[in-house]
Short mmCIF file of C-alpha atoms in Angstrom, two decimals:
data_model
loop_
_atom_site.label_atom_id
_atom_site.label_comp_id
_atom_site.label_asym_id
_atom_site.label_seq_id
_atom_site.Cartn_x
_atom_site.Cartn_y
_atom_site.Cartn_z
CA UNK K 1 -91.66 119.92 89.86
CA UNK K 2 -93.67 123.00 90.01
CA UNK K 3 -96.64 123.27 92.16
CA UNK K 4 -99.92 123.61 90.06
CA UNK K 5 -100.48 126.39 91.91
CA UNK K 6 -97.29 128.48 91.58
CA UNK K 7 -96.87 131.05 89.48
CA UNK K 8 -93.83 131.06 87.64
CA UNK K 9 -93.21 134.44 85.72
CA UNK K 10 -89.26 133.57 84.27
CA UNK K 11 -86.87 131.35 82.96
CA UNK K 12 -84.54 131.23 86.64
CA UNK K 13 -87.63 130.27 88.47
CA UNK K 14 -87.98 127.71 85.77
CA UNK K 15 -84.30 126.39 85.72
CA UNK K 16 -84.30 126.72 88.90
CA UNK K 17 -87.22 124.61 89.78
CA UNK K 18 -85.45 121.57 87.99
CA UNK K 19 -82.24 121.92 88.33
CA UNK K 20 -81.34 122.58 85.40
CA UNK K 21 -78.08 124.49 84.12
CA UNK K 22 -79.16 126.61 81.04
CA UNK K 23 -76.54 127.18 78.20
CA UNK K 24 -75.49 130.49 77.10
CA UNK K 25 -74.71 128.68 73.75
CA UNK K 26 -76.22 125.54 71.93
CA UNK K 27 -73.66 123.79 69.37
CA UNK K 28 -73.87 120.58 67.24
CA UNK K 29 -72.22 117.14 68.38
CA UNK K 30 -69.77 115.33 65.92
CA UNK K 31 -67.96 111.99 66.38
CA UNK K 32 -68.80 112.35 70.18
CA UNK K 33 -67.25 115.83 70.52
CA UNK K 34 -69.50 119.02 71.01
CA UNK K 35 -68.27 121.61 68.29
CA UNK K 36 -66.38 124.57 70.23
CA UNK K 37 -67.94 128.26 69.65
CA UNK K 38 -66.70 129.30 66.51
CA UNK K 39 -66.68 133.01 66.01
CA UNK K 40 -67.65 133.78 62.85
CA UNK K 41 -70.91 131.66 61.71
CA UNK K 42 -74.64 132.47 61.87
CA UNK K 43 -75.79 132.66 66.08
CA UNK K 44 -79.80 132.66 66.31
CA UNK K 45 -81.06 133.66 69.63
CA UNK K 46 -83.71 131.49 71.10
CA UNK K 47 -86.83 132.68 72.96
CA UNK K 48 -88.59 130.80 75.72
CA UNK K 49 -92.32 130.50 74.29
CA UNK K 50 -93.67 130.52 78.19
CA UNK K 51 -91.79 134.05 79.29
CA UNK K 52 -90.23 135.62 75.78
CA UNK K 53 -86.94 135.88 77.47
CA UNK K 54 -84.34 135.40 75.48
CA UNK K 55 -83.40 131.21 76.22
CA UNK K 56 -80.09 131.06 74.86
CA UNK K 57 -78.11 131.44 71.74
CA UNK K 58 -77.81 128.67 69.08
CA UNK K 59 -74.70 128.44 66.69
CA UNK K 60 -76.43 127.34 63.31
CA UNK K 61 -73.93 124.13 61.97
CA UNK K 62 -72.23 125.71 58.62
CA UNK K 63 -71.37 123.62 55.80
CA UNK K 64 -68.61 122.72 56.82
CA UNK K 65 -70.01 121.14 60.19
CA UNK K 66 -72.51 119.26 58.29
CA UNK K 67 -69.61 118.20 56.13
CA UNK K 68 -67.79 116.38 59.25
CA UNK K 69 -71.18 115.19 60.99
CA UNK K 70 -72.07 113.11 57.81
CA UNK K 71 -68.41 111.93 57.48
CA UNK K 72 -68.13 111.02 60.80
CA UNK K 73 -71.30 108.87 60.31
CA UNK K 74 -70.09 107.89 56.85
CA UNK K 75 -66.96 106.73 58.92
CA UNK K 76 -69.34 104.83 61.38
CA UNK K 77 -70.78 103.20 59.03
CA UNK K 78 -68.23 102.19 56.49
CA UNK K 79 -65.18 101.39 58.42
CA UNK K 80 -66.37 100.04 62.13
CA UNK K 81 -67.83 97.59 63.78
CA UNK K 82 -71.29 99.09 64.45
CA UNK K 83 -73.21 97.89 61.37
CA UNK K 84 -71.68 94.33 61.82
CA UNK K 85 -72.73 93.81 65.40
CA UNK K 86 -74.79 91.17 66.61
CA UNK K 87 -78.18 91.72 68.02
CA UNK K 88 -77.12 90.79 71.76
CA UNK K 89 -73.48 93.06 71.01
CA UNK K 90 -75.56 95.83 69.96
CA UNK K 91 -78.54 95.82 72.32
CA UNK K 92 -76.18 95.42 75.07
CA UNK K 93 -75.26 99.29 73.92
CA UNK K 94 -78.79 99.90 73.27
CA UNK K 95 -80.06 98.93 76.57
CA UNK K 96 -77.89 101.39 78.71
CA UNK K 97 -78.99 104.76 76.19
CA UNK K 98 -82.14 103.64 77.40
CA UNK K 99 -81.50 103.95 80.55
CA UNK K 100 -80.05 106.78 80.85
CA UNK K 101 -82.64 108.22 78.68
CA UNK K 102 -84.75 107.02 81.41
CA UNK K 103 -82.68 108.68 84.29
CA UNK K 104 -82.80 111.67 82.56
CA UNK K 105 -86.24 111.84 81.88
CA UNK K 106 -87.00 114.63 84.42
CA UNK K 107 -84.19 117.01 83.23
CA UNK K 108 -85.18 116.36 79.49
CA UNK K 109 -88.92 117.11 80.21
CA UNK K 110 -88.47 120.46 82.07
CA UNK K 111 -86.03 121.39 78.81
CA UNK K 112 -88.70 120.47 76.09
CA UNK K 113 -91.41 122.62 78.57
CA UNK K 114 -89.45 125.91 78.62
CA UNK K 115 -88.37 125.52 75.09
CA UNK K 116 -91.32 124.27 73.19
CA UNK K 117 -94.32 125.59 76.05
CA UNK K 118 -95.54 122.14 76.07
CA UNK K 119 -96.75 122.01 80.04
CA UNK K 120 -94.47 119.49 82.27
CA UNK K 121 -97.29 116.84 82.92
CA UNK K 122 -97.68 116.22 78.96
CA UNK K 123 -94.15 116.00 78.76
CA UNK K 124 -93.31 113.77 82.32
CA UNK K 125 -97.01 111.92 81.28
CA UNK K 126 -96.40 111.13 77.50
CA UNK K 127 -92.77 112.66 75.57
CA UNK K 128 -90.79 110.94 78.02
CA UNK K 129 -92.21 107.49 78.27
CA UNK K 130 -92.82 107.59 74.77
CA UNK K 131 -89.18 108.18 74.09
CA UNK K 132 -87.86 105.38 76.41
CA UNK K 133 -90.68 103.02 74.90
CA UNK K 134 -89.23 103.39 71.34
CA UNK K 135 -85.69 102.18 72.30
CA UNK K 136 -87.48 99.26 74.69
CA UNK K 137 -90.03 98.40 71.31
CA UNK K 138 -87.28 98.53 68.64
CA UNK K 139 -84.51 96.70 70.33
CA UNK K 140 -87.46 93.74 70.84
CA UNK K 141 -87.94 93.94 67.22
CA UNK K 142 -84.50 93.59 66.19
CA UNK K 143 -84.65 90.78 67.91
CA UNK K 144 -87.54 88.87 66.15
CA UNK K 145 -86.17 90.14 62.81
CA UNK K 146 -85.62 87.31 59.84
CA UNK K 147 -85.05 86.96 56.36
CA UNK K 148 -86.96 84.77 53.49
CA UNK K 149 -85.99 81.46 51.36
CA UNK K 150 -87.50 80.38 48.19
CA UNK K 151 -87.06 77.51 46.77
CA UNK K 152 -89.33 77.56 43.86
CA UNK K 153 -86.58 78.36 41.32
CA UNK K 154 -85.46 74.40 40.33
CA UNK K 155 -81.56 74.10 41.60
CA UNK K 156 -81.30 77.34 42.77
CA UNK K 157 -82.15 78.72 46.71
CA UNK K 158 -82.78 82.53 47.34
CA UNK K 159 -81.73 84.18 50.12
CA UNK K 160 -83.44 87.54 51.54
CA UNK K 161 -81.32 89.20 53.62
CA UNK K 162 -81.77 92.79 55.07
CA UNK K 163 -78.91 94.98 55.86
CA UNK K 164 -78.50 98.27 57.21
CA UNK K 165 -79.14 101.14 54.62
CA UNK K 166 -75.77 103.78 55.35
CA UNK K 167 -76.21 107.34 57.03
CA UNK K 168 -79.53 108.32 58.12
CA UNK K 169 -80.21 111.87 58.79
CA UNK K 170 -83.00 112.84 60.84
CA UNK K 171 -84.76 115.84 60.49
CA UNK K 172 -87.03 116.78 64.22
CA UNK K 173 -89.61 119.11 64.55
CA UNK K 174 -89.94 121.45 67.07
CA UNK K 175 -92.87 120.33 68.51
CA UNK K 176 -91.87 116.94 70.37
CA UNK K 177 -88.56 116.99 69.72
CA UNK K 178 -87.25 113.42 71.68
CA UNK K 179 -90.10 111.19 70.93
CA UNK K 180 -90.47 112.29 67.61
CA UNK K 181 -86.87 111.98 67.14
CA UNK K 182 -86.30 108.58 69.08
CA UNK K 183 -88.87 106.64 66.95
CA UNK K 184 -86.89 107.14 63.86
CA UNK K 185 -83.43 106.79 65.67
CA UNK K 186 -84.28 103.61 67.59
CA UNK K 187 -85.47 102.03 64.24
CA UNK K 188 -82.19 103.29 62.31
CA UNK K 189 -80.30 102.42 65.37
CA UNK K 190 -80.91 98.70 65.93
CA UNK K 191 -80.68 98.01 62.57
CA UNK K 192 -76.95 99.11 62.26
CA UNK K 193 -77.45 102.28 60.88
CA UNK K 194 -75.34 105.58 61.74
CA UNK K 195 -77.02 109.09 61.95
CA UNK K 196 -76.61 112.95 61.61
CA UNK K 197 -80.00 114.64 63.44
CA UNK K 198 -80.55 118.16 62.39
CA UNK K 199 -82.78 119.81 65.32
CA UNK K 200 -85.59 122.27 64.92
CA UNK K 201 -83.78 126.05 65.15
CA UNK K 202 -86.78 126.43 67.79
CA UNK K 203 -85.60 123.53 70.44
CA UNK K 204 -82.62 122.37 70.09
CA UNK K 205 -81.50 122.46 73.44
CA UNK K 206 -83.35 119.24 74.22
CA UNK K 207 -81.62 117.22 71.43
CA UNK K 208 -78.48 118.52 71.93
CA UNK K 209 -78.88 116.90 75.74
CA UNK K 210 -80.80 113.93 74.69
CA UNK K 211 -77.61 113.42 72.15
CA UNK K 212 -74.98 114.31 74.81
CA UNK K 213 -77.00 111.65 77.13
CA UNK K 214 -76.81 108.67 75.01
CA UNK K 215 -73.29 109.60 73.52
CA UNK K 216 -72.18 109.54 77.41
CA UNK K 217 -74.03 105.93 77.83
CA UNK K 218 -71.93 104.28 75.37
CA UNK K 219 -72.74 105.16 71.86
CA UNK K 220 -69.32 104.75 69.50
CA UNK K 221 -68.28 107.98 68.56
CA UNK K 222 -69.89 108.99 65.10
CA UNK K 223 -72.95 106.76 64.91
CA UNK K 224 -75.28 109.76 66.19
CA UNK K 225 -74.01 113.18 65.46
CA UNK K 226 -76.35 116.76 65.89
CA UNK K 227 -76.24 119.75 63.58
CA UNK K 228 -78.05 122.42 64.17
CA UNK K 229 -80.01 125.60 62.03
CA UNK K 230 -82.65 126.40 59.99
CA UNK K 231 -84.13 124.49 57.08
CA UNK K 232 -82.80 126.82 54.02
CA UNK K 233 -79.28 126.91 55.29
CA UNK K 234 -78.49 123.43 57.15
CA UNK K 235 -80.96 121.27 56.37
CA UNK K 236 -80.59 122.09 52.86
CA UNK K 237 -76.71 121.39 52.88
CA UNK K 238 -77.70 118.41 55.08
CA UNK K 239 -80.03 116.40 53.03
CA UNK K 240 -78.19 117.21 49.34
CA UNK K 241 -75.21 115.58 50.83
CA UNK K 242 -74.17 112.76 48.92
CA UNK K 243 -72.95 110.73 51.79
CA UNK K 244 -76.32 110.80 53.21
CA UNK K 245 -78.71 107.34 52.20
CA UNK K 246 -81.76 107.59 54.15
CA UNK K 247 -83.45 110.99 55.30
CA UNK K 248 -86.48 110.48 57.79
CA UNK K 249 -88.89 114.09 58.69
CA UNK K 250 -91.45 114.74 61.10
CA UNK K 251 -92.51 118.90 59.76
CA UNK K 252 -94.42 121.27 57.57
CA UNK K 253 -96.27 119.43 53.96
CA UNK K 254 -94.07 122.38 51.63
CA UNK K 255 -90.39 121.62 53.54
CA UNK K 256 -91.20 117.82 53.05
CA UNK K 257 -91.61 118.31 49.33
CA UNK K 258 -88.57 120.47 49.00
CA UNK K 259 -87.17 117.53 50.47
CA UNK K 260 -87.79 114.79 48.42
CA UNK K 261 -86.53 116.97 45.59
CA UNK K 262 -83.34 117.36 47.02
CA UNK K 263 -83.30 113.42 48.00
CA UNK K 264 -84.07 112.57 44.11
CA UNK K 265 -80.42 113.82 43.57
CA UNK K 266 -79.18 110.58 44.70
CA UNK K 267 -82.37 108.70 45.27
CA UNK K 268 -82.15 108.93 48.74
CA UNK K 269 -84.90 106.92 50.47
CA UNK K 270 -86.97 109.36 52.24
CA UNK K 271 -89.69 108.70 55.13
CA UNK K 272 -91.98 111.62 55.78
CA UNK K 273 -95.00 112.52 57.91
CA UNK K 274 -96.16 115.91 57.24
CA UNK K 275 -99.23 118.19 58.06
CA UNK K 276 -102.68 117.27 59.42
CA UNK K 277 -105.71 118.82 59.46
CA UNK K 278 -107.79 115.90 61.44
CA UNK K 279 -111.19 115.57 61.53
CA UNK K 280 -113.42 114.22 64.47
CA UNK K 281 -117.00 112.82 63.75
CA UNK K 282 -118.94 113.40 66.15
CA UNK K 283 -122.62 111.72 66.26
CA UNK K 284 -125.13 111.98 69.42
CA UNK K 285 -123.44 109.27 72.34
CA UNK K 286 -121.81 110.18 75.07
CA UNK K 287 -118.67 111.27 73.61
CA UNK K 288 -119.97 114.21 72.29
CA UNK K 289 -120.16 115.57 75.91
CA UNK K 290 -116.49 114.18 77.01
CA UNK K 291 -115.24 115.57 73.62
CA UNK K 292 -116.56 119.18 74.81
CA UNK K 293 -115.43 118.83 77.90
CA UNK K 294 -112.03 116.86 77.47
CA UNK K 295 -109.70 116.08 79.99
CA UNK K 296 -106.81 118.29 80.92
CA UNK K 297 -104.47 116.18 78.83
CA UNK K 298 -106.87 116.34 75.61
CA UNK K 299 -106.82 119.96 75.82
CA UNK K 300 -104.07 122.35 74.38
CA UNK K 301 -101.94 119.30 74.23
CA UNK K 302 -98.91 121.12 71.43
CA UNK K 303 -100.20 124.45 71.41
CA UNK K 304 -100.02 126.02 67.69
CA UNK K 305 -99.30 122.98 66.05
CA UNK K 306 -102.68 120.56 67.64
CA UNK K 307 -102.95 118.11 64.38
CA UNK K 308 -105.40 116.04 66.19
CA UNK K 309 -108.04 117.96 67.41
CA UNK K 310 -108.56 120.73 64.98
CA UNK K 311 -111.63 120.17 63.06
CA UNK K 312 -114.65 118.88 65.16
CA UNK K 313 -117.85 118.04 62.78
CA UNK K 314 -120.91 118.00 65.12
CA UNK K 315 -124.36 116.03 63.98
CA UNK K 316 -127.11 118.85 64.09
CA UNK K 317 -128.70 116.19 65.88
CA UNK K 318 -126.49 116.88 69.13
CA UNK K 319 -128.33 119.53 71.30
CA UNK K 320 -126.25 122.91 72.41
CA UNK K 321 -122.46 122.14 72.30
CA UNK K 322 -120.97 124.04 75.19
CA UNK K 323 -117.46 124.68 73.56
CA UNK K 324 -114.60 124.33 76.13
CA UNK K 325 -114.41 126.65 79.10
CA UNK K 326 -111.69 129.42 78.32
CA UNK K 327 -108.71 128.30 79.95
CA UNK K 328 -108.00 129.52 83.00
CA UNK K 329 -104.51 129.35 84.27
CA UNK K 330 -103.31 128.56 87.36
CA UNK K 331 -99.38 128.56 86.18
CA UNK K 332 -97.35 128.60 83.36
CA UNK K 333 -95.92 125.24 83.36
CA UNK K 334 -98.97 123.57 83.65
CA UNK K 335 -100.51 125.83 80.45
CA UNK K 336 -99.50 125.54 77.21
CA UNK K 337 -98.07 128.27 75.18
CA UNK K 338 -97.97 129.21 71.58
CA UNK K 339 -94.29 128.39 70.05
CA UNK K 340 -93.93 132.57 69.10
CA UNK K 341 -95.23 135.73 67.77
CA UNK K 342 -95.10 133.97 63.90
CA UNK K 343 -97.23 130.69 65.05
CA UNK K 344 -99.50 133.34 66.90
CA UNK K 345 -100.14 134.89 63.74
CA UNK K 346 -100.41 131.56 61.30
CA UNK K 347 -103.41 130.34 64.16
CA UNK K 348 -105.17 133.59 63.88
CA UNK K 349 -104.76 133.12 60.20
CA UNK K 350 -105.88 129.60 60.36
CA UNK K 351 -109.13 130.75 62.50
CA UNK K 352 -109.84 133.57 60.07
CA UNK K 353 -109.39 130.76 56.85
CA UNK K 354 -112.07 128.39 58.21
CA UNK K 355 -114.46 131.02 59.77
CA UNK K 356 -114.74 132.42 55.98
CA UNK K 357 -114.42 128.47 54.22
CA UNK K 358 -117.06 126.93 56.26
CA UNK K 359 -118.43 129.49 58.76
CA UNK K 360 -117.00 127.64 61.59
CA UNK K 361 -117.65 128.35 64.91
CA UNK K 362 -114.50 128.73 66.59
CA UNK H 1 -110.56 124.44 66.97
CA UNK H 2 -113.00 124.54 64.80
CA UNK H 3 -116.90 123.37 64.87
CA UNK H 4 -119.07 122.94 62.00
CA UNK H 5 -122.52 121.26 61.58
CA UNK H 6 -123.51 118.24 59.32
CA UNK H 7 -127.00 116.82 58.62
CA UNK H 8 -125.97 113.18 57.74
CA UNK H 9 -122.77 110.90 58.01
CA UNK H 10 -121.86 111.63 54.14
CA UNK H 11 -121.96 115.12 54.88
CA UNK H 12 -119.60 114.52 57.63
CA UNK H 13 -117.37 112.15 55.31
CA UNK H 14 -117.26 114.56 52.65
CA UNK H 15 -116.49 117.77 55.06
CA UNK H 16 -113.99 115.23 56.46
CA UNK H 17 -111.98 114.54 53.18
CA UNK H 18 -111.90 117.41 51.96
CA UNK H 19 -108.90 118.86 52.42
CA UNK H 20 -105.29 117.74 51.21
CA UNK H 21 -104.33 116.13 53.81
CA UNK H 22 -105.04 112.94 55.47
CA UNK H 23 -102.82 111.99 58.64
CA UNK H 24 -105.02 111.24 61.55
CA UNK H 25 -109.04 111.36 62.39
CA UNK H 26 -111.35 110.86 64.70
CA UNK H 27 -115.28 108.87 64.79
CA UNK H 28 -116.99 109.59 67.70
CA UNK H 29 -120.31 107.24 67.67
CA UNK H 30 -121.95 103.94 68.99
CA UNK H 31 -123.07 102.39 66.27
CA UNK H 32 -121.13 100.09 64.33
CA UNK H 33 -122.63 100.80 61.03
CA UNK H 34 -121.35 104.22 61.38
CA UNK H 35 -117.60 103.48 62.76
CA UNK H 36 -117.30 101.00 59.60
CA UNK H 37 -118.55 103.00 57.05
CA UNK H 38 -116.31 106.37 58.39
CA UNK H 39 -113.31 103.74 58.61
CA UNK H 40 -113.69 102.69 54.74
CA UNK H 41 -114.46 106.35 53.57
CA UNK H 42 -112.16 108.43 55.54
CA UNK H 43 -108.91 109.01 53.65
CA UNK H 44 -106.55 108.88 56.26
CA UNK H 45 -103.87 106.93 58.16
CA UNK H 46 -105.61 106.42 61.25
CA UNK H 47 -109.09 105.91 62.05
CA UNK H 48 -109.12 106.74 65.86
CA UNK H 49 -112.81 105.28 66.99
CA UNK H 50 -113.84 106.49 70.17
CA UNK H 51 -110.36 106.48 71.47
CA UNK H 52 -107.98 109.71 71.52
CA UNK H 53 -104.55 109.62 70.33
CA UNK H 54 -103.06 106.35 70.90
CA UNK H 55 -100.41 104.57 69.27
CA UNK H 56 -99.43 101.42 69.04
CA UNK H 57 -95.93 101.04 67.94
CA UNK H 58 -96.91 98.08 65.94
CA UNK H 59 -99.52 99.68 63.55
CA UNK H 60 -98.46 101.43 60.93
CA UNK H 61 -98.54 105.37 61.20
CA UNK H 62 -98.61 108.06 58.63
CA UNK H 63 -100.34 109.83 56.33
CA UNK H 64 -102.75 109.70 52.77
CA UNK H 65 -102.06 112.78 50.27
CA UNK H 66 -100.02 115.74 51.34
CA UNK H 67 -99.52 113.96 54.69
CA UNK H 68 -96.67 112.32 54.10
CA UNK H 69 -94.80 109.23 52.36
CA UNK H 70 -94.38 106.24 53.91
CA UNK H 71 -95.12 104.92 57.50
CA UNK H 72 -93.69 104.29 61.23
CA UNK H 73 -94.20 101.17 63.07
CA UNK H 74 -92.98 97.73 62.87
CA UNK H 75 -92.71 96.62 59.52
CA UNK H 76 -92.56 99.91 58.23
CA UNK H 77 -89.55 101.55 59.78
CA UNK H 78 -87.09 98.42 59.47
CA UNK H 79 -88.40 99.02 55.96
CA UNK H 80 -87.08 102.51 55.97
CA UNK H 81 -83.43 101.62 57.58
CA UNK H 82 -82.85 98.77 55.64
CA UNK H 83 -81.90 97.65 52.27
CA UNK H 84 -82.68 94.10 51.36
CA UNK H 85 -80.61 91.98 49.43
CA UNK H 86 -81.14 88.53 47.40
CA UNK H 87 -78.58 86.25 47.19
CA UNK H 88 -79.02 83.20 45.03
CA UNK H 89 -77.13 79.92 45.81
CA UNK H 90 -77.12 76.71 42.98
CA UNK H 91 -78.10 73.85 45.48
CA UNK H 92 -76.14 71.16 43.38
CA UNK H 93 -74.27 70.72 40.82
CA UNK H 94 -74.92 73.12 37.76
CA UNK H 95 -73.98 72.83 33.96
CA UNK H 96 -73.15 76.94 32.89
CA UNK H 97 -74.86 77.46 29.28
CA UNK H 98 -72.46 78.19 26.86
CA UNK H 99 -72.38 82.23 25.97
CA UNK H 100 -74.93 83.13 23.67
CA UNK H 101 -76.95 79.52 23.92
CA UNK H 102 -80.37 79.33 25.49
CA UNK H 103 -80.68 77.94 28.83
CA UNK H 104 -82.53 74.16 28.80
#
C-alpha cells in the first residue's frame, strides 16, 4: 500500500503499487466463461476519477448477452442441483468464495480506489470486511432457517415451507460496488437462488474480478453471471426479461421507479434502496464538537454520493461551529475524489439548491 | 454538507422530514427525552443516536418514501429470495364432500 505521504499523480504508479494487472477491456461473465471481445457492440471508455486517465474500455453486454446470462441462470436454477442442495452441501461452496474473497481483499480494494476514488483505508477498513462479513452472516442464517406448522385447522396440518424464488438479478451501484453487491448476493445465494449482476458502467472492473474470484472458488457455472452497461440499454433489457423473478437495486430514487415499472410486467419481486438526503440533529453535548471535527474516516467517506452526512441541523444554542478544516491532501489514495466531471456538476448544483431553499451555510 | 440553524427540537424534526426521502439520520444529544422523541418523529429507516454509520446485519435496513421498497437484513432479505409455500396435509382419515354439498 501507498505511503500516506506519497504522491501518486497516475494510474501505473497506482497499478503498480498493488500489483495489479489493469485490463485494456472489461466484458461480462456467463455460465463461468468471460464473453470474448466482440467487434461490433457499444465500447464505453472508463476514466479513473483520481487521475482522469482513461482506465480502460468496457464492452456494454447487448441483448443478446443478457439473453444468455439470464438463461444460463434460468438453466441454474431449473435444471441443476444448486437450488436442491443442502445447507452443509451448499455452504461447503459458500465457505471457500469467502475465502477467496478474503484473499483477495487487497487486490479488490486497490480496484474499487482507482475506479470509484474511494481512498484505500475506507476500502481495506470497511468495503472489504464488509463484503466477507455478508457471506460469513448469511451462510449462519441459512443455517438457523425454519418453516411454520399450524394445527388449528381440525384434521388438517399446514406446512410453511420457503423455497428459493428463481433468477435474481442484481443491479450495483457505482459507489461500493462489492459490499453493496455481496449483501444481496449472499442472501440470494444461500437460499438457492441463481443470479445475473449488471455492474455500474462507472466500476465494473471490480465486479467483473470479484465475479471471476468466486466463479474460480467453486461456484457451478451459471449461478452468478455479470453483464455489463448502462441503465437505458442493459439494465433495461435486463430487468424486462421474463426469465428474471427477483430484481434487487442499490441507485438513484427515478431509475428505481423506472424499475418497478418494468418489474410489474411480470410481477417481479423487487427490493430497492434508493436516495438519501440524511439529516443529523445536532443539540449542545459533546458531539457537536466531534461532529465538526470528525475523524478521517467520517469525512469524505463516498465522495459525490455522501447519503449520510449531508444535512447537519445545528441548535442555535451551540456556540460558533468551526466547519471542517479544508482538506488538505497529502496523496491521492488517501483523498477522496469526485466520481467525474457530471457528479462535479450535480454537487455544485446540490450546494446551489440548498443555499437558495434554506440559506445553508455550506 | 450543509448547515442550517433551528431554535427548538420540532424545528429540527420538521427541517428533518421534510424532504422525500427518508433512508438514514442522525440525533446527536444527551438527553433521552430528546433521542426518543427524534426516534418516533423522524421518518426514516434508521435512527443513528450518537453513533455514525453502523450496521448491524440483523436490523432491518432501508428506506421510508422515495427511499426505497423493502429492507436488508435478516428477516428481510430471505424474505426477498424466497417464495413461501403452504402445504396442507389431512392428519387422518377424511370423508371428501360430495361436489356441490356443503362441507359439515
Amino acid at each position: 500500500m501507498a505511503s500516506a505521504n506519497k504522491s501518486i499523480n497516475n494510474i501505473e504508479q497506482i497499478s503498480d503499487s498493488h500489483n495489479l494487472v489493469r485490463p485494456e477491456k472489461i466484458t461480462g461473465v456467463v455460465a463461468g466463461y468471460s464473453t470474448p471481445v466482440q467487434p461490433g457492440t457499444q465500447q464505453l471508455q472508463i476514466i479513473c476519477p483520481i487521475t482522469e486517465e482513461p482506465l480502460y474500455e468496457l464492452q456494454e453486454s447487448d441483448a443478446d448477452e443478457v439473453n444468455r446470462a439470464v438463461a444460463a441462470a434460468r438453466n441454474a436454477f431449473d435444471t441443476t442441483d444448486w437450488p436442491h442442495l443442502s445447507h452443509n452441501e451448499r455452504r461447503a461452496i459458500l465457505r471457500n468464495v469467502r475465502n477467496a474473497i478474503e484473499a483477495h481483499a487487497a487486490e479488490l480494494a486497490a480496484i474499487q480506489t482507482l475506479e470509484v476514488g474511494i481512498p484505500i483505508g475506507g476500502m481495506l477498513g470497511m468495503h472489504l470486511p464488509r463484503t466477507v462479513e455478508n457471506f460469513d452472516f448469511f451462510m449462519e442464517v441459512a443455517g438457523t432457517l425454519s418453516g411454520e406448522a399450524y394445527t388449528q385447522t381440525r384434521q388438517y396440518l399446514s406446512v410453511v415451507t420457503r423455497e428459493a424464488a428463481g433468477v435474481c438479478v442484481l443491479l450495483s451501484p457505482w459507489n461500493a460496488p462489492t459490499v453493496l453487491v455481496s449483501m444481496k448476493l449472499a442472501a440470494a445465494l444461500v437460499t438457492g437462488n441463481t443470479v445475473v449482476i449488471k455492474a455500474s458502467e462507472y466500476s465494473p472492473w471490480s465486479l467483473q474480478r470479484f465475479v471471476e474470484i468466486i466463479n474460480a472458488a467453486g461456484l457451478p457455472p451459471g449461478v452468478v453471471n455479470l453483464v455489463n452497461g448502462r441503465g437505458h440499454t442493459t439494465g433495461q433489457t435486463l430487468v424486462e426479461h421474463p426469465g428474471v423473478d427477483v430484481i434487487g437495486f442499490v441507485g438513484g430514487t427515478e431509475t428505481g421507479k423506472a424499475i418497478m415499472a418494468s418489474a410489474a410486467k411480470s410481477l417481479k419481486k423487487v427490493g430497492m434502496e434508493l436516495g438519501g438526503k440524511s439529516a443529523n440533529i445536532v443539540k449542545p453535548s459533546k458531539w457537536a464538537t466531534l461532529l465538526t471535527h470528525p475523524p478521517r474516516s467520517a469525512r469524505w467517506h463516498s465522495p459525490g454520493i455522501e447519503i449520510r452526512y449531508c444535512r447537519m441541523l445545528m441548535s442555535l444554542k451551540l456556540t460558533a461551529v468551526n466547519c471542517w478544516p479544508a482538506a488538505n491532501s497529502p496523496a491521492a489514495l488517501t483523498k477522496a475524489t469526485i466520481l467525474n466531471q457530471l457528479r462535479c456538476s450535480q454537487t455544485t448544483t446540490a450546494h446551489e439548491f440548498a443555499r437558495k431553499k434554506y440559506s445553508g451555510r455550506l | 454538507v450543509t448547515l442550517q440553524k433551528y431554535h427548538e427540537l420540532d424545528e429540527a424534526i420538521e427541517i428533518a422530514n421534510d424532504s422525500e426521502y427518508g433512508l438514514v439520520s442522525y440525533v446527536w444529544a444527551n438527553d433521552l427525552q430528546t433521542v426518543m422523541t427524534a426516534s418516533k418523529e423522524i421518518k426514516a429507516g434508521t435512527v443513528w443516536v450518537n453513533t455514525p454509520l453502523t450496521r448491524d446485519l440483523r436490523a432491518p435496513f432501508g428506506g421510508y418514501k422515495q427511499s426505497g421498497i423493502g429492507r436488508d437484513g435478516l428477516h428481510a432479505s430471505i424474505e426477498l429470495f424466497t417464495e413461501e409455500k403452504t402445504t396442507m396435509v389431512p392428519t387422518g382419515p377424511l370423508t371428501l364432500p360430495k361436489l356441490g354439498m356443503h362441507n359439515e
